[in-house]
Short mmCIF file of C-alpha atoms in Angstrom, two decimals:
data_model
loop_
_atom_site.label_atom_id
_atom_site.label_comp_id
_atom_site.label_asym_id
_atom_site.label_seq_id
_atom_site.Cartn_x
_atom_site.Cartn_y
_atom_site.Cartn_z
CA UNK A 1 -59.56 45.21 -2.62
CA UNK A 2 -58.92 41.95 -0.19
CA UNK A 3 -58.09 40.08 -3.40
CA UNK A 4 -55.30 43.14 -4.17
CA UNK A 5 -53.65 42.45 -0.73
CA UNK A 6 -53.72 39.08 -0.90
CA UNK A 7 -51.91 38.66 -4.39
CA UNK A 8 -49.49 41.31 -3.30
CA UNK A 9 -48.44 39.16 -0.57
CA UNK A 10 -48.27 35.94 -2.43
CA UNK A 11 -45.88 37.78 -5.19
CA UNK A 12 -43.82 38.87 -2.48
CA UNK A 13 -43.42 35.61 -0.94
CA UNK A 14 -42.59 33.66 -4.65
CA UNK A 15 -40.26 37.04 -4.82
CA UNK A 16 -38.34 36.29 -1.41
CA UNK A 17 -38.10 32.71 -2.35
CA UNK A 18 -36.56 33.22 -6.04
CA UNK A 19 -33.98 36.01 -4.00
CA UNK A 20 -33.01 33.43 -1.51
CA UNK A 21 -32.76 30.49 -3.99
CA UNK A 22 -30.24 33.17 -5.81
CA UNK A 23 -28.38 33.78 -3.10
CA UNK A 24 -28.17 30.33 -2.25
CA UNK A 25 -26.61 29.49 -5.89
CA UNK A 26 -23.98 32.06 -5.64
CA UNK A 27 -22.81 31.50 -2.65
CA UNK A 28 -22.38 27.91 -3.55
CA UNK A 29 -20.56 28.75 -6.73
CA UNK A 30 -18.79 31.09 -4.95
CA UNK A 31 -17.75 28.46 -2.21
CA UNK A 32 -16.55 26.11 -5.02
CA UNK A 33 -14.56 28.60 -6.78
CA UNK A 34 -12.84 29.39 -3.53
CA UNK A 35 -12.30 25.84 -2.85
CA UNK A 36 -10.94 25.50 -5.87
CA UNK A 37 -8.64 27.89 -6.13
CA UNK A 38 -7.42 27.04 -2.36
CA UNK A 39 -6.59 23.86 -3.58
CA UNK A 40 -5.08 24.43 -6.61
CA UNK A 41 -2.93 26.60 -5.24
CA UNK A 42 -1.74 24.14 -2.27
CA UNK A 43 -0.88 21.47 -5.10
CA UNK A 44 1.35 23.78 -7.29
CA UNK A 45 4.09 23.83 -4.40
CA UNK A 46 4.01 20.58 -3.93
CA UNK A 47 4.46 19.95 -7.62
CA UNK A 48 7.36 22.55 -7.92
CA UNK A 49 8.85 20.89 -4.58
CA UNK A 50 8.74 17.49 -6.35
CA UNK A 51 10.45 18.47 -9.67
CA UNK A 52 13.47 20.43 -7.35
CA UNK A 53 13.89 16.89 -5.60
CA UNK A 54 13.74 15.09 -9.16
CA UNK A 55 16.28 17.54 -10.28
CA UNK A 56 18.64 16.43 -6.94
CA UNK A 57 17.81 12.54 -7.00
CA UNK A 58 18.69 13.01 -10.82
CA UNK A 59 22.28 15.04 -10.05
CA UNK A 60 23.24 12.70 -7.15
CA UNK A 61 24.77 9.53 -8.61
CA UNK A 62 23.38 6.53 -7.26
CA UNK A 63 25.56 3.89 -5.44
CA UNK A 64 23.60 0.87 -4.93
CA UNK A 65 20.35 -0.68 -6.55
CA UNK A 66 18.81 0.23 -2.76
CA UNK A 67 17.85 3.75 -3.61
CA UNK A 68 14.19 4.09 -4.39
CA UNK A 69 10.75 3.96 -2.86
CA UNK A 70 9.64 1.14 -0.44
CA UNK A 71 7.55 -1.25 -2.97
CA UNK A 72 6.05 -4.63 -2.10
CA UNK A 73 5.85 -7.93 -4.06
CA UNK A 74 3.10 -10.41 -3.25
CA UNK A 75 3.83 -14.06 -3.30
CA UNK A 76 1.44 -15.72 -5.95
CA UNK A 77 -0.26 -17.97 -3.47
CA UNK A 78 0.64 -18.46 0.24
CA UNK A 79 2.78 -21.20 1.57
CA UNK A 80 0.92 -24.21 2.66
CA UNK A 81 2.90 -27.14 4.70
CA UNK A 82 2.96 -29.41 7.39
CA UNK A 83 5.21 -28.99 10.53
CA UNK A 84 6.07 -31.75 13.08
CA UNK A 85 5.17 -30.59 16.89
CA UNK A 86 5.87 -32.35 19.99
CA UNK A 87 2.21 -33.67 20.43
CA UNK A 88 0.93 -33.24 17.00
CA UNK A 89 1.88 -32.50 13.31
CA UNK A 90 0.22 -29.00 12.38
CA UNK A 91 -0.67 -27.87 9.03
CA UNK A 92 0.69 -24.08 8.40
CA UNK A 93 -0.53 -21.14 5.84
CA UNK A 94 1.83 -18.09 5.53
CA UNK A 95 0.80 -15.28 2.87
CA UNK A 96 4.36 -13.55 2.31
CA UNK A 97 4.98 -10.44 0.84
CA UNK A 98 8.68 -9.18 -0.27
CA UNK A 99 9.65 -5.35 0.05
CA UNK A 100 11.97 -4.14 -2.09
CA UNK A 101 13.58 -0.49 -3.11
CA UNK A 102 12.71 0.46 -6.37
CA UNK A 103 11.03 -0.40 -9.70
CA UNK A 104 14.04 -2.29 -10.83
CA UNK A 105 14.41 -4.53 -7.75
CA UNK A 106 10.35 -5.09 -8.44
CA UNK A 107 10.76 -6.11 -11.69
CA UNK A 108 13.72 -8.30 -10.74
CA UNK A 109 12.16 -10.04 -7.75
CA UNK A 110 8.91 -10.39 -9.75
CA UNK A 111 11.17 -12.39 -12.57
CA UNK A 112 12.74 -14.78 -10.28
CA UNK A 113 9.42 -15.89 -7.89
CA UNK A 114 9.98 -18.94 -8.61
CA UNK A 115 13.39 -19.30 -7.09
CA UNK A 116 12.22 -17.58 -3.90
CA UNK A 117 9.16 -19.56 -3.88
CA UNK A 118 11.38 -22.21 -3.76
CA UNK A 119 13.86 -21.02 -1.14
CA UNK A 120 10.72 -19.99 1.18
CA UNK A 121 9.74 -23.33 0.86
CA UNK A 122 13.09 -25.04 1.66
CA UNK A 123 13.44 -22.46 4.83
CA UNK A 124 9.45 -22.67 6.16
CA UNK A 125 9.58 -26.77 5.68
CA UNK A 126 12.47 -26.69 8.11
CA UNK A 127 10.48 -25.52 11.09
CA UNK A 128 8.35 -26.92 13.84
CA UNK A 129 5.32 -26.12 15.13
CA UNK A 130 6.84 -25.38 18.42
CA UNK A 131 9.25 -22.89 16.60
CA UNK A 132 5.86 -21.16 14.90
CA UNK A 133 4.34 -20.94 18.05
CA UNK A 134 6.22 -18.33 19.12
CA UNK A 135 6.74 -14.69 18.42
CA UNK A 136 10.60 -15.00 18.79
CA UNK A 137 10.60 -18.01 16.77
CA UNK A 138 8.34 -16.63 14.02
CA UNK A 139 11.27 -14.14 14.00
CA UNK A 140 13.83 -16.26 13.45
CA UNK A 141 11.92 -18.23 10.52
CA UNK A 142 11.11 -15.05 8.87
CA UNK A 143 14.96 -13.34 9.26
CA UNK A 144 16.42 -16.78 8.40
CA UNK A 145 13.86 -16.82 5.33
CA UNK A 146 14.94 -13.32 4.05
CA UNK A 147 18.94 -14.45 4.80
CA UNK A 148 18.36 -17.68 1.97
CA UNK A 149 15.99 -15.27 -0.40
CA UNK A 150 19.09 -12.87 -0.36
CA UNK A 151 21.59 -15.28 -1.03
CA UNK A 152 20.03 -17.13 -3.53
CA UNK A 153 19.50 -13.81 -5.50
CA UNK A 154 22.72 -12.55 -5.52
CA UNK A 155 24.50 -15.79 -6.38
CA UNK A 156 21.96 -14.98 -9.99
CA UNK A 157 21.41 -10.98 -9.83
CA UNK A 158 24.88 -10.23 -8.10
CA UNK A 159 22.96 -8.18 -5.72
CA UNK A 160 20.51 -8.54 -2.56
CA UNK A 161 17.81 -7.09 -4.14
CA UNK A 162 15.18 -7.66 -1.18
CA UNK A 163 15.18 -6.06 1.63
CA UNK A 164 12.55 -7.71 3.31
CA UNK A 165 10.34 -10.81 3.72
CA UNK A 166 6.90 -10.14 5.86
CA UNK A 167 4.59 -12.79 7.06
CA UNK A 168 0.91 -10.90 5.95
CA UNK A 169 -0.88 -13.81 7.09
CA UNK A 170 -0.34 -16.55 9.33
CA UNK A 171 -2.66 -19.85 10.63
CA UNK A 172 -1.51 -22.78 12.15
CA UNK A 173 -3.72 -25.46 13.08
#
């Protein structure tokens, strides 16, 4: 009789554990269908908002080569030189990066690095390390930089084409 009772309670407890390893499963499918769906139905807005602005971009002529998203061009390698400075010459390293509007600017700043490596060059070799070692006069280096970039590519694209030049990394020593 003892040996009755006992088994009884061990089925019960491998019972309550199967029930509760059920439940578990359930509500964790049950969780993930939710989730999914939530989600799911979050993105189809967005996509239906993006095809109505397509639609608009696509109807409203476009009246410069300007119009597009932000996209960046990375300089092959970064510009290494040496500046004069009142006490001592310094060597310099600038990484550069070039934004531009659009996948056709991109593809036209990405054909002609060679000229704006070139007119980087002829702008950065210009300065002085007393010039660098300022905030204002990193300024003025990196505004006068982007002034020569733009002017050398519209004298060959016939337009600007960047819109900006940005110092990503800079060491002087």
């Amino acid at each position: 009789m003892a040996e009755e009772a006992n088994l009884e309670i061990e089925d019960m407890g491998k019972g309550k554990k199967k029930l509760i390893i059920i439940i578990a499963a359930v509500v964790l499918i049950a969780g993930a269908a939710a989730g999914y769906f939530l989600f799911m139905g979050d993105d189809a807005p967005e996509e239906s908002l993006a095809d109505e602005t397509t639609v608009t971009e696509a109807a409203a002529p476009s009246s410069s080569a300007q119009v597009g998203s932000a996209l960046y061009v990375a300089m092959p390698r970064p510009f290494v030189f040496n500046v004069p400075g009142a006490s001592r010459d310094r060597i310099v390293q600038i990484k550069v990066q070039l934004l531009v509007r659009g996948e056709v600017n991109e593809e036209t700043a990405k054909k002609h690095i060679p000229l704006i490596e070139s007119t980087l060059l002829g702008v950065l070799s210009t300065t002085t390390a007393d010039e660098l070692g300022t905030s204002e006069g990193k300024e003025s280096v990196r505004v006068a930089a982007l002034e020569k970039v733009q002017s050398a590519l519209s004298d060959v694209e016939g337009s600007k084409v960047i819109e900006r030049v940005l110092f990503t990394g800079f060491v002087m020593q």
